[in-house]
């Protein structure tokens, strides 16, 4: 059997690894932690719903076979000619590589944005945002500077709105704990486009605006960020927003390793793949998840969503086995379950199998999607062990 290496233990990488593990096929999973974390739930950690450790899943809890190897190190590059994955601990050879390292924040060239904002890039960064906000509110108790109580979120996409929903649920509790008047708190989301949540049906967006506004949040559209300096967002038109906490949620791009290794990439750095998720530049490399530039039969790129990543991972692994057995590989044809956006723990909005939902039903659907993923990743055992940690039904 050829040597299979998987780079990255996000949704695509873990689902690929779980598939091979269940088949008893030897492989090596390379990841910078010995745990998998629930990326699309990191807004819950940053927004104060629960502690970060509850969103960790030990990789060895998923990979049960002795033939499945985990190497904890950081991937630094790919040598395609020598078929070597470069890491901080040395080189790892492969016959087949499933590249699923995921994304980094995209700052769109906005001056100072990277240097003077926080962003949710991994579990540690989500924990840091929560810690930073708590510290800012405690500083207000010391010096009375109301800038400590202003939180500015850049970007009104899924992450920005979900983080805002969590904060508007958590911060009143923090205010009661610290004896801070809630009316002094200013939570605002700044969006350059004229609308919010482009992935959610237009007729559902007013519900989001109403829910956020009633809870005390401010949604600002048509507000372009020109520059960020320390503690200050400079908007187009000259307005300044001074805030103790600035969080950027406005965009992502693929890890630069792909472009550095000479792959054909799109404007977000994703490597172009064929229908079978093979790199168009190297038939021994399969790319999955947010790193893959995959298109449907009409040439439209698939969105970099968790549900697509969850389906890409096992297909990439399966296609390697089919190729090894000289059988026809299968094209990527994902099932679209819909898009769900939580607005805190009790309400949500979105669609499920084409049916629009909002309110409590939206929240229930979101919680159900968590249990569904745990089941698909590790069956009843994993769902039983971890659903009670992150599912609130």
mmCIF file of C-alpha atoms in Angstrom:
data_model
loop_
_atom_site.group_PDB
_atom_site.id
_atom_site.type_symbol
_atom_site.label_atom_id
_atom_site.label_comp_id
_atom_site.label_asym_id
_atom_site.label_seq_id
_atom_site.Cartn_x
_atom_site.Cartn_y
_atom_site.Cartn_z
ATOM 1 C CA UNK A 1 0.000 0.000 0.000
ATOM 2 C CA UNK A 2 1.260 3.479 -0.853
ATOM 3 C CA UNK A 3 2.003 5.860 1.990
ATOM 4 C CA UNK A 4 -0.863 8.277 2.640
ATOM 5 C CA UNK A 5 -0.248 11.491 4.558
ATOM 6 C CA UNK A 6 -2.975 13.899 5.669
ATOM 7 C CA UNK A 7 -1.927 17.481 6.431
ATOM 8 C CA UNK A 8 -4.285 19.176 8.878
ATOM 9 C CA UNK A 9 -6.919 17.946 11.350
ATOM 10 C CA UNK A 10 -9.734 20.374 10.596
ATOM 11 C CA UNK A 11 -13.102 19.145 9.368
ATOM 12 C CA UNK A 12 -11.801 17.801 6.041
ATOM 13 C CA UNK A 13 -8.624 16.276 7.458
ATOM 14 C CA UNK A 14 -10.350 14.609 10.401
ATOM 15 C CA UNK A 15 -13.134 13.167 8.264
ATOM 16 C CA UNK A 16 -10.532 11.786 5.838
ATOM 17 C CA UNK A 17 -8.596 10.299 8.738
ATOM 18 C CA UNK A 18 -11.721 8.786 10.306
ATOM 19 C CA UNK A 19 -12.644 7.172 6.979
ATOM 20 C CA UNK A 20 -9.217 5.550 6.547
ATOM 21 C CA UNK A 21 -9.124 4.521 10.197
ATOM 22 C CA UNK A 22 -12.446 2.689 9.880
ATOM 23 C CA UNK A 23 -11.104 0.927 6.773
ATOM 24 C CA UNK A 24 -7.967 -0.136 8.622
ATOM 25 C CA UNK A 25 -5.792 1.600 6.007
ATOM 26 C CA UNK A 26 -2.438 2.852 7.325
ATOM 27 C CA UNK A 27 -1.871 6.623 7.109
ATOM 28 C CA UNK A 28 -0.111 9.472 8.881
ATOM 29 C CA UNK A 29 -2.031 12.521 10.114
ATOM 30 C CA UNK A 30 0.105 15.641 10.615
ATOM 31 C CA UNK A 31 -1.326 18.384 12.805
ATOM 32 C CA UNK A 32 0.027 21.108 15.084
ATOM 33 C CA UNK A 33 -2.068 19.877 18.053
ATOM 34 C CA UNK A 34 -3.041 16.459 19.361
ATOM 35 C CA UNK A 35 -6.670 17.522 19.292
ATOM 36 C CA UNK A 36 -9.318 18.497 16.754
ATOM 37 C CA UNK A 37 -11.423 21.557 17.563
ATOM 38 C CA UNK A 38 -14.873 22.581 16.367
ATOM 39 C CA UNK A 39 -13.936 25.544 14.203
ATOM 40 C CA UNK A 40 -17.435 26.743 13.336
ATOM 41 C CA UNK A 41 -18.278 26.957 17.045
ATOM 42 C CA UNK A 42 -15.342 29.141 18.058
ATOM 43 C CA UNK A 43 -17.624 32.174 18.258
ATOM 44 C CA UNK A 44 -19.198 30.479 21.283
ATOM 45 C CA UNK A 45 -15.813 30.411 23.018
ATOM 46 C CA UNK A 46 -14.887 33.980 22.045
ATOM 47 C CA UNK A 47 -18.357 35.231 22.940
ATOM 48 C CA UNK A 48 -18.393 33.734 26.421
ATOM 49 C CA UNK A 49 -20.818 30.801 26.112
ATOM 50 C CA UNK A 50 -18.369 28.218 27.467
ATOM 51 C CA UNK A 51 -14.707 27.415 28.089
ATOM 52 C CA UNK A 52 -12.426 26.422 25.232
ATOM 53 C CA UNK A 53 -11.574 22.922 26.438
ATOM 54 C CA UNK A 54 -15.141 21.767 25.818
ATOM 55 C CA UNK A 55 -14.640 22.333 22.093
ATOM 56 C CA UNK A 56 -11.600 20.032 21.884
ATOM 57 C CA UNK A 57 -11.726 16.423 20.705
ATOM 58 C CA UNK A 58 -8.562 14.371 21.305
ATOM 59 C CA UNK A 59 -7.524 12.968 17.926
ATOM 60 C CA UNK A 60 -6.683 9.586 19.428
ATOM 61 C CA UNK A 61 -10.286 9.373 20.606
ATOM 62 C CA UNK A 62 -11.306 9.282 16.932
ATOM 63 C CA UNK A 63 -8.433 7.236 15.498
ATOM 64 C CA UNK A 64 -8.655 3.827 17.152
ATOM 65 C CA UNK A 65 -6.496 1.618 14.915
ATOM 66 C CA UNK A 66 -2.802 1.020 15.581
ATOM 67 C CA UNK A 67 -2.209 1.552 11.866
ATOM 68 C CA UNK A 68 -3.271 5.199 12.199
ATOM 69 C CA UNK A 69 -0.316 7.448 13.058
ATOM 70 C CA UNK A 70 -0.501 10.979 14.456
ATOM 71 C CA UNK A 71 2.498 13.306 14.162
ATOM 72 C CA UNK A 72 2.192 16.535 16.134
ATOM 73 C CA UNK A 73 4.188 19.194 14.330
ATOM 74 C CA UNK A 74 3.649 22.277 12.176
ATOM 75 C CA UNK A 75 3.607 21.961 8.390
ATOM 76 C CA UNK A 76 5.896 24.523 6.741
ATOM 77 C CA UNK A 77 5.927 23.524 3.087
ATOM 78 C CA UNK A 78 5.579 20.927 0.325
ATOM 79 C CA UNK A 79 8.354 19.635 -1.947
ATOM 80 C CA UNK A 80 6.334 18.199 -4.808
ATOM 81 C CA UNK A 81 9.323 16.881 -6.762
ATOM 82 C CA UNK A 82 10.627 14.815 -3.860
ATOM 83 C CA UNK A 83 7.095 14.070 -2.530
ATOM 84 C CA UNK A 84 7.939 15.421 0.892
ATOM 85 C CA UNK A 85 5.891 17.343 3.441
ATOM 86 C CA UNK A 86 8.112 19.802 5.282
ATOM 87 C CA UNK A 87 7.529 20.390 8.996
ATOM 88 C CA UNK A 88 9.239 22.095 11.901
ATOM 89 C CA UNK A 89 10.380 18.652 13.089
ATOM 90 C CA UNK A 90 11.721 17.431 9.759
ATOM 91 C CA UNK A 91 10.433 15.936 6.527
ATOM 92 C CA UNK A 92 7.686 13.355 6.019
ATOM 93 C CA UNK A 93 7.605 11.463 2.746
ATOM 94 C CA UNK A 94 4.358 10.528 1.012
ATOM 95 C CA UNK A 95 3.016 8.720 -2.014
ATOM 96 C CA UNK A 96 -0.362 10.423 -1.663
ATOM 97 C CA UNK A 97 -1.015 13.661 0.191
ATOM 98 C CA UNK A 98 -4.391 14.956 1.348
ATOM 99 C CA UNK A 99 -3.801 18.640 1.956
ATOM 100 C CA UNK A 100 -6.400 20.098 4.339
ATOM 101 C CA UNK A 101 -4.632 22.793 6.331
ATOM 102 C CA UNK A 102 -7.489 25.268 6.137
ATOM 103 C CA UNK A 103 -7.285 29.047 6.224
ATOM 104 C CA UNK A 104 -5.761 32.196 7.647
ATOM 105 C CA UNK A 105 -7.362 35.620 8.056
ATOM 106 C CA UNK A 106 -7.691 37.840 4.981
ATOM 107 C CA UNK A 107 -7.089 41.544 5.703
ATOM 108 C CA UNK A 108 -7.634 42.901 2.164
ATOM 109 C CA UNK A 109 -4.651 45.215 2.432
ATOM 110 C CA UNK A 110 -6.300 47.408 5.069
ATOM 111 C CA UNK A 111 -3.498 49.256 6.823
ATOM 112 C CA UNK A 112 -3.016 48.299 10.475
ATOM 113 C CA UNK A 113 -5.866 45.779 10.525
ATOM 114 C CA UNK A 114 -3.680 42.735 11.162
ATOM 115 C CA UNK A 115 -1.533 44.511 13.743
ATOM 116 C CA UNK A 116 -4.307 46.121 15.791
ATOM 117 C CA UNK A 117 -7.193 43.661 15.719
ATOM 118 C CA UNK A 118 -7.974 40.245 17.106
ATOM 119 C CA UNK A 119 -9.370 37.451 14.930
ATOM 120 C CA UNK A 120 -10.821 33.980 15.447
ATOM 121 C CA UNK A 121 -8.274 31.781 13.690
ATOM 122 C CA UNK A 122 -8.072 28.848 16.098
ATOM 123 C CA UNK A 123 -9.117 27.759 19.573
ATOM 124 C CA UNK A 124 -6.348 29.693 21.327
ATOM 125 C CA UNK A 125 -7.317 32.936 19.594
ATOM 126 C CA UNK A 126 -10.974 32.456 20.563
ATOM 127 C CA UNK A 127 -9.966 31.970 24.198
ATOM 128 C CA UNK A 128 -7.791 35.095 23.980
ATOM 129 C CA UNK A 129 -10.692 37.219 22.697
ATOM 130 C CA UNK A 130 -12.837 36.188 25.659
ATOM 131 C CA UNK A 131 -9.971 36.905 28.063
ATOM 132 C CA UNK A 132 -9.289 40.276 26.432
ATOM 133 C CA UNK A 133 -12.919 41.403 26.701
ATOM 134 C CA UNK A 134 -13.113 40.386 30.348
ATOM 135 C CA UNK A 135 -9.911 42.315 31.037
ATOM 136 C CA UNK A 136 -11.222 45.428 29.278
ATOM 137 C CA UNK A 137 -14.378 45.448 31.383
ATOM 138 C CA UNK A 138 -12.310 45.108 34.550
ATOM 139 C CA UNK A 139 -10.094 47.995 33.428
ATOM 140 C CA UNK A 140 -13.204 50.141 33.141
ATOM 141 C CA UNK A 141 -13.857 49.534 36.830
ATOM 142 C CA UNK A 142 -10.401 50.932 37.539
ATOM 143 C CA UNK A 143 -10.269 54.039 35.343
ATOM 144 C CA UNK A 144 -13.857 54.686 34.162
ATOM 145 C CA UNK A 145 -12.776 54.990 30.502
ATOM 146 C CA UNK A 146 -15.837 53.910 28.490
ATOM 147 C CA UNK A 147 -13.708 52.907 25.518
ATOM 148 C CA UNK A 148 -13.050 49.692 27.449
ATOM 149 C CA UNK A 149 -16.753 48.899 27.094
ATOM 150 C CA UNK A 150 -16.862 49.367 23.320
ATOM 151 C CA UNK A 151 -16.472 46.242 21.161
ATOM 152 C CA UNK A 152 -16.184 46.714 17.393
ATOM 153 C CA UNK A 153 -16.560 43.709 15.101
ATOM 154 C CA UNK A 154 -15.402 44.074 11.518
ATOM 155 C CA UNK A 155 -17.529 42.107 9.055
ATOM 156 C CA UNK A 156 -21.205 41.086 9.162
ATOM 157 C CA UNK A 157 -20.859 37.626 7.696
ATOM 158 C CA UNK A 158 -21.610 34.420 9.558
ATOM 159 C CA UNK A 159 -18.790 34.654 12.099
ATOM 160 C CA UNK A 160 -19.347 38.329 12.886
ATOM 161 C CA UNK A 161 -23.082 37.985 13.429
ATOM 162 C CA UNK A 162 -22.779 34.770 15.452
ATOM 163 C CA UNK A 163 -20.094 36.324 17.648
ATOM 164 C CA UNK A 164 -22.295 39.367 18.178
ATOM 165 C CA UNK A 165 -25.200 37.154 19.202
ATOM 166 C CA UNK A 166 -23.040 35.397 21.782
ATOM 167 C CA UNK A 167 -21.647 38.661 23.174
ATOM 168 C CA UNK A 168 -25.094 40.201 23.590
ATOM 169 C CA UNK A 169 -26.056 37.172 25.662
ATOM 170 C CA UNK A 170 -22.855 37.000 27.721
ATOM 171 C CA UNK A 171 -22.022 40.653 28.386
ATOM 172 C CA UNK A 172 -25.123 41.498 30.482
ATOM 173 C CA UNK A 173 -24.046 38.683 32.829
ATOM 174 C CA UNK A 174 -20.514 40.095 32.978
ATOM 175 C CA UNK A 175 -21.922 43.548 33.703
ATOM 176 C CA UNK A 176 -23.992 42.212 36.607
ATOM 177 C CA UNK A 177 -20.936 40.412 37.949
ATOM 178 C CA UNK A 178 -18.800 43.560 37.817
ATOM 179 C CA UNK A 179 -21.597 46.028 38.668
ATOM 180 C CA UNK A 180 -21.314 47.862 35.334
ATOM 181 C CA UNK A 181 -24.408 49.585 33.887
ATOM 182 C CA UNK A 182 -25.410 47.675 30.749
ATOM 183 C CA UNK A 183 -26.440 50.890 28.971
ATOM 184 C CA UNK A 184 -22.788 51.992 28.932
ATOM 185 C CA UNK A 185 -21.757 48.975 26.818
ATOM 186 C CA UNK A 186 -21.438 49.533 23.059
ATOM 187 C CA UNK A 187 -21.278 46.463 20.780
ATOM 188 C CA UNK A 188 -21.243 47.285 17.091
ATOM 189 C CA UNK A 189 -20.673 45.345 13.888
ATOM 190 C CA UNK A 190 -19.158 47.298 10.997
ATOM 191 C CA UNK A 191 -19.811 46.066 7.450
ATOM 192 C CA UNK A 192 -18.614 47.657 4.203
ATOM 193 C CA UNK A 193 -21.394 46.120 2.094
ATOM 194 C CA UNK A 194 -24.994 47.388 2.116
ATOM 195 C CA UNK A 195 -26.352 44.186 3.652
ATOM 196 C CA UNK A 196 -25.519 41.517 6.229
ATOM 197 C CA UNK A 197 -25.318 37.716 6.021
ATOM 198 C CA UNK A 198 -25.207 37.251 2.231
ATOM 199 C CA UNK A 199 -25.453 33.466 2.711
ATOM 200 C CA UNK A 200 -28.858 33.787 4.417
ATOM 201 C CA UNK A 201 -32.107 34.393 2.501
ATOM 202 C CA UNK A 202 -32.860 38.091 2.123
ATOM 203 C CA UNK A 203 -36.316 37.862 3.722
ATOM 204 C CA UNK A 204 -34.754 36.459 6.922
ATOM 205 C CA UNK A 205 -32.226 39.257 7.418
ATOM 206 C CA UNK A 206 -34.694 41.744 8.971
ATOM 207 C CA UNK A 207 -35.277 39.176 11.739
ATOM 208 C CA UNK A 208 -31.543 39.179 12.446
ATOM 209 C CA UNK A 209 -31.424 42.979 12.548
ATOM 210 C CA UNK A 210 -34.450 43.122 14.852
ATOM 211 C CA UNK A 211 -33.044 40.478 17.204
ATOM 212 C CA UNK A 212 -29.594 42.093 17.437
ATOM 213 C CA UNK A 213 -31.013 45.600 17.847
ATOM 214 C CA UNK A 214 -33.482 44.623 20.590
ATOM 215 C CA UNK A 215 -30.612 43.144 22.566
ATOM 216 C CA UNK A 216 -28.634 46.371 22.347
ATOM 217 C CA UNK A 217 -26.293 45.717 19.442
ATOM 218 C CA UNK A 218 -25.621 48.051 16.501
ATOM 219 C CA UNK A 219 -25.375 46.818 12.915
ATOM 220 C CA UNK A 220 -23.648 49.335 10.661
ATOM 221 C CA UNK A 221 -23.689 48.687 6.907
ATOM 222 C CA UNK A 222 -22.081 50.740 4.115
ATOM 223 C CA UNK A 223 -19.300 51.500 6.588
ATOM 224 C CA UNK A 224 -15.917 50.867 4.988
ATOM 225 C CA UNK A 225 -12.823 50.487 7.163
ATOM 226 C CA UNK A 226 -9.901 52.453 5.698
ATOM 227 C CA UNK A 227 -7.323 51.929 8.416
ATOM 228 C CA UNK A 228 -6.898 50.642 11.952
ATOM 229 C CA UNK A 229 -4.530 52.139 14.480
ATOM 230 C CA UNK A 230 -4.140 51.081 18.090
ATOM 231 C CA UNK A 231 -7.636 51.124 19.588
ATOM 232 C CA UNK A 232 -9.123 53.102 16.677
ATOM 233 C CA UNK A 233 -11.011 52.131 13.506
ATOM 234 C CA UNK A 234 -10.842 54.806 10.807
ATOM 235 C CA UNK A 235 -13.896 54.690 8.545
ATOM 236 C CA UNK A 236 -14.356 56.022 5.047
ATOM 237 C CA UNK A 237 -15.570 59.598 5.433
ATOM 238 C CA UNK A 238 -13.367 60.401 8.404
ATOM 239 C CA UNK A 239 -15.345 58.909 11.320
ATOM 240 C CA UNK A 240 -13.312 57.230 14.047
ATOM 241 C CA UNK A 241 -14.502 54.391 16.271
ATOM 242 C CA UNK A 242 -12.444 54.094 19.448
ATOM 243 C CA UNK A 243 -12.776 50.678 21.031
ATOM 244 C CA UNK A 244 -11.038 48.638 23.685
ATOM 245 C CA UNK A 245 -11.740 45.496 21.664
ATOM 246 C CA UNK A 246 -11.499 45.253 17.873
ATOM 247 C CA UNK A 247 -12.219 41.857 16.307
ATOM 248 C CA UNK A 248 -11.868 41.224 12.570
ATOM 249 C CA UNK A 249 -14.205 38.587 11.111
ATOM 250 C CA UNK A 250 -14.362 39.925 7.563
ATOM 251 C CA UNK A 251 -12.575 37.321 5.461
ATOM 252 C CA UNK A 252 -10.300 34.298 5.129
ATOM 253 C CA UNK A 253 -7.860 32.885 2.593
ATOM 254 C CA UNK A 254 -6.041 29.579 2.214
ATOM 255 C CA UNK A 255 -2.748 28.954 3.976
ATOM 256 C CA UNK A 256 0.041 30.497 1.814
ATOM 257 C CA UNK A 257 1.859 27.138 1.683
ATOM 258 C CA UNK A 258 -0.138 26.290 -1.454
ATOM 259 C CA UNK A 259 0.921 29.317 -3.485
ATOM 260 C CA UNK A 260 4.483 29.032 -2.199
ATOM 261 C CA UNK A 261 4.609 25.443 -3.479
ATOM 262 C CA UNK A 262 3.578 26.569 -6.954
ATOM 263 C CA UNK A 263 -0.005 25.302 -7.108
ATOM 264 C CA UNK A 264 -2.552 26.941 -9.374
ATOM 265 C CA UNK A 265 -4.569 29.042 -6.929
ATOM 266 C CA UNK A 266 -7.526 31.440 -6.996
ATOM 267 C CA UNK A 267 -7.534 34.964 -5.568
ATOM 268 C CA UNK A 268 -8.032 33.511 -2.065
ATOM 269 C CA UNK A 269 -5.057 31.175 -2.407
ATOM 270 C CA UNK A 270 -7.067 27.956 -2.786
ATOM 271 C CA UNK A 271 -5.553 25.227 -4.979
ATOM 272 C CA UNK A 272 -7.532 24.292 -8.072
ATOM 273 C CA UNK A 273 -8.748 20.687 -8.104
ATOM 274 C CA UNK A 274 -10.558 18.494 -10.595
ATOM 275 C CA UNK A 275 -13.902 16.774 -10.021
ATOM 276 C CA UNK A 276 -12.173 14.101 -7.906
ATOM 277 C CA UNK A 277 -10.447 16.653 -5.639
ATOM 278 C CA UNK A 278 -7.039 15.997 -7.195
ATOM 279 C CA UNK A 279 -4.788 18.996 -7.657
ATOM 280 C CA UNK A 280 -4.731 19.981 -11.327
ATOM 281 C CA UNK A 281 -0.959 20.344 -10.884
ATOM 282 C CA UNK A 282 -0.189 17.025 -9.168
ATOM 283 C CA UNK A 283 -2.280 13.850 -9.406
ATOM 284 C CA UNK A 284 -0.744 12.450 -6.215
ATOM 285 C CA UNK A 285 -2.076 15.352 -4.146
ATOM 286 C CA UNK A 286 -5.719 15.745 -3.153
ATOM 287 C CA UNK A 287 -6.896 19.036 -1.667
ATOM 288 C CA UNK A 288 -9.936 19.281 0.621
ATOM 289 C CA UNK A 289 -11.770 21.793 2.747
ATOM 290 C CA UNK A 290 -11.135 25.529 2.710
ATOM 291 C CA UNK A 291 -7.892 24.960 0.770
ATOM 292 C CA UNK A 292 -9.681 23.519 -2.279
ATOM 293 C CA UNK A 293 -10.807 25.519 -5.316
ATOM 294 C CA UNK A 294 -13.487 23.087 -6.453
ATOM 295 C CA UNK A 295 -16.176 23.874 -9.026
ATOM 296 C CA UNK A 296 -19.547 22.379 -9.860
ATOM 297 C CA UNK A 297 -20.532 21.188 -13.358
ATOM 298 C CA UNK A 298 -21.428 24.777 -14.287
ATOM 299 C CA UNK A 299 -18.034 26.142 -13.311
ATOM 300 C CA UNK A 300 -19.235 27.816 -10.116
ATOM 301 C CA UNK A 301 -16.854 27.444 -7.168
ATOM 302 C CA UNK A 302 -18.150 25.638 -4.110
ATOM 303 C CA UNK A 303 -18.317 27.767 -0.976
ATOM 304 C CA UNK A 304 -15.633 27.101 1.678
ATOM 305 C CA UNK A 305 -18.123 25.780 4.238
ATOM 306 C CA UNK A 306 -17.736 23.220 6.996
ATOM 307 C CA UNK A 307 -20.360 20.932 5.466
ATOM 308 C CA UNK A 308 -18.450 20.863 2.169
ATOM 309 C CA UNK A 309 -15.204 20.166 4.020
ATOM 310 C CA UNK A 310 -16.851 17.307 5.913
ATOM 311 C CA UNK A 311 -17.843 15.725 2.596
ATOM 312 C CA UNK A 312 -14.564 16.443 0.787
ATOM 313 C CA UNK A 313 -12.385 14.712 3.372
ATOM 314 C CA UNK A 314 -13.744 11.160 3.130
ATOM 315 C CA UNK A 315 -14.143 11.450 -0.662
ATOM 316 C CA UNK A 316 -10.482 12.382 -1.074
ATOM 317 C CA UNK A 317 -9.502 9.378 1.050
ATOM 318 C CA UNK A 318 -11.879 7.088 -0.831
ATOM 319 C CA UNK A 319 -10.606 8.254 -4.214
ATOM 320 C CA UNK A 320 -7.025 7.471 -3.218
ATOM 321 C CA UNK A 321 -8.080 3.889 -2.434
ATOM 322 C CA UNK A 322 -10.049 3.632 -5.689
ATOM 323 C CA UNK A 323 -7.068 4.921 -7.658
ATOM 324 C CA UNK A 324 -4.768 2.437 -5.952
ATOM 325 C CA UNK A 325 -7.152 -0.385 -6.903
ATOM 326 C CA UNK A 326 -7.348 0.923 -10.487
ATOM 327 C CA UNK A 327 -11.035 1.627 -10.170
ATOM 328 C CA UNK A 328 -12.925 4.710 -11.308
ATOM 329 C CA UNK A 329 -12.807 7.573 -8.839
ATOM 330 C CA UNK A 330 -15.971 9.391 -7.736
ATOM 331 C CA UNK A 331 -16.674 13.084 -8.419
ATOM 332 C CA UNK A 332 -17.438 15.555 -5.661
ATOM 333 C CA UNK A 333 -21.185 16.168 -5.578
ATOM 334 C CA UNK A 334 -21.985 17.500 -2.103
ATOM 335 C CA UNK A 335 -25.338 17.522 -0.447
ATOM 336 C CA UNK A 336 -26.386 20.985 0.682
ATOM 337 C CA UNK A 337 -27.991 20.747 4.115
ATOM 338 C CA UNK A 338 -28.470 24.499 4.325
ATOM 339 C CA UNK A 339 -26.946 27.377 6.275
ATOM 340 C CA UNK A 340 -27.599 28.055 9.943
ATOM 341 C CA UNK A 341 -26.667 31.152 11.931
ATOM 342 C CA UNK A 342 -27.029 31.250 15.705
ATOM 343 C CA UNK A 343 -27.944 34.522 17.420
ATOM 344 C CA UNK A 344 -27.038 33.285 20.874
ATOM 345 C CA UNK A 345 -28.036 30.029 22.510
ATOM 346 C CA UNK A 346 -31.808 30.364 22.159
ATOM 347 C CA UNK A 347 -32.546 31.694 18.658
ATOM 348 C CA UNK A 348 -31.132 31.312 15.182
ATOM 349 C CA UNK A 349 -31.882 31.826 11.528
ATOM 350 C CA UNK A 350 -31.166 30.116 8.220
ATOM 351 C CA UNK A 351 -32.365 27.185 6.167
ATOM 352 C CA UNK A 352 -32.425 23.414 6.496
ATOM 353 C CA UNK A 353 -32.875 21.298 3.346
ATOM 354 C CA UNK A 354 -34.284 24.332 1.574
ATOM 355 C CA UNK A 355 -36.778 25.242 4.309
ATOM 356 C CA UNK A 356 -36.318 28.718 5.892
ATOM 357 C CA UNK A 357 -36.252 28.678 9.697
ATOM 358 C CA UNK A 358 -35.828 31.257 12.436
ATOM 359 C CA UNK A 359 -36.226 31.761 16.169
ATOM 360 C CA UNK A 360 -36.130 28.770 18.504
ATOM 361 C CA UNK A 361 -36.333 26.338 15.588
ATOM 362 C CA UNK A 362 -33.214 27.934 14.142
ATOM 363 C CA UNK A 363 -31.375 27.408 17.425
ATOM 364 C CA UNK A 364 -32.538 23.788 17.676
ATOM 365 C CA UNK A 365 -31.406 23.090 14.116
ATOM 366 C CA UNK A 366 -27.988 24.593 14.888
ATOM 367 C CA UNK A 367 -27.609 22.434 17.985
ATOM 368 C CA UNK A 368 -28.732 19.383 16.045
ATOM 369 C CA UNK A 369 -26.065 20.025 13.414
ATOM 370 C CA UNK A 370 -23.423 19.733 16.146
ATOM 371 C CA UNK A 371 -24.659 16.285 17.174
ATOM 372 C CA UNK A 372 -24.833 15.243 13.504
ATOM 373 C CA UNK A 373 -21.169 16.104 12.949
ATOM 374 C CA UNK A 374 -19.995 14.271 16.075
ATOM 375 C CA UNK A 375 -21.968 11.213 14.969
ATOM 376 C CA UNK A 376 -20.454 11.282 11.480
ATOM 377 C CA UNK A 377 -16.944 11.735 12.823
ATOM 378 C CA UNK A 378 -16.935 9.060 15.513
ATOM 379 C CA UNK A 379 -20.327 7.376 15.748
ATOM 380 C CA UNK A 380 -22.399 6.907 18.877
ATOM 381 C CA UNK A 381 -19.369 6.719 21.161
ATOM 382 C CA UNK A 382 -17.975 10.118 20.182
ATOM 383 C CA UNK A 383 -21.395 11.767 20.036
ATOM 384 C CA UNK A 384 -22.190 10.405 23.480
ATOM 385 C CA UNK A 385 -18.897 11.627 24.927
ATOM 386 C CA UNK A 386 -18.963 15.147 23.513
ATOM 387 C CA UNK A 387 -22.507 16.150 22.609
ATOM 388 C CA UNK A 388 -23.237 16.918 26.258
ATOM 389 C CA UNK A 389 -20.320 19.395 26.221
ATOM 390 C CA UNK A 390 -21.369 21.523 23.233
ATOM 391 C CA UNK A 391 -25.009 20.748 22.398
ATOM 392 C CA UNK A 392 -27.582 22.864 24.277
ATOM 393 C CA UNK A 393 -30.998 21.306 23.732
#
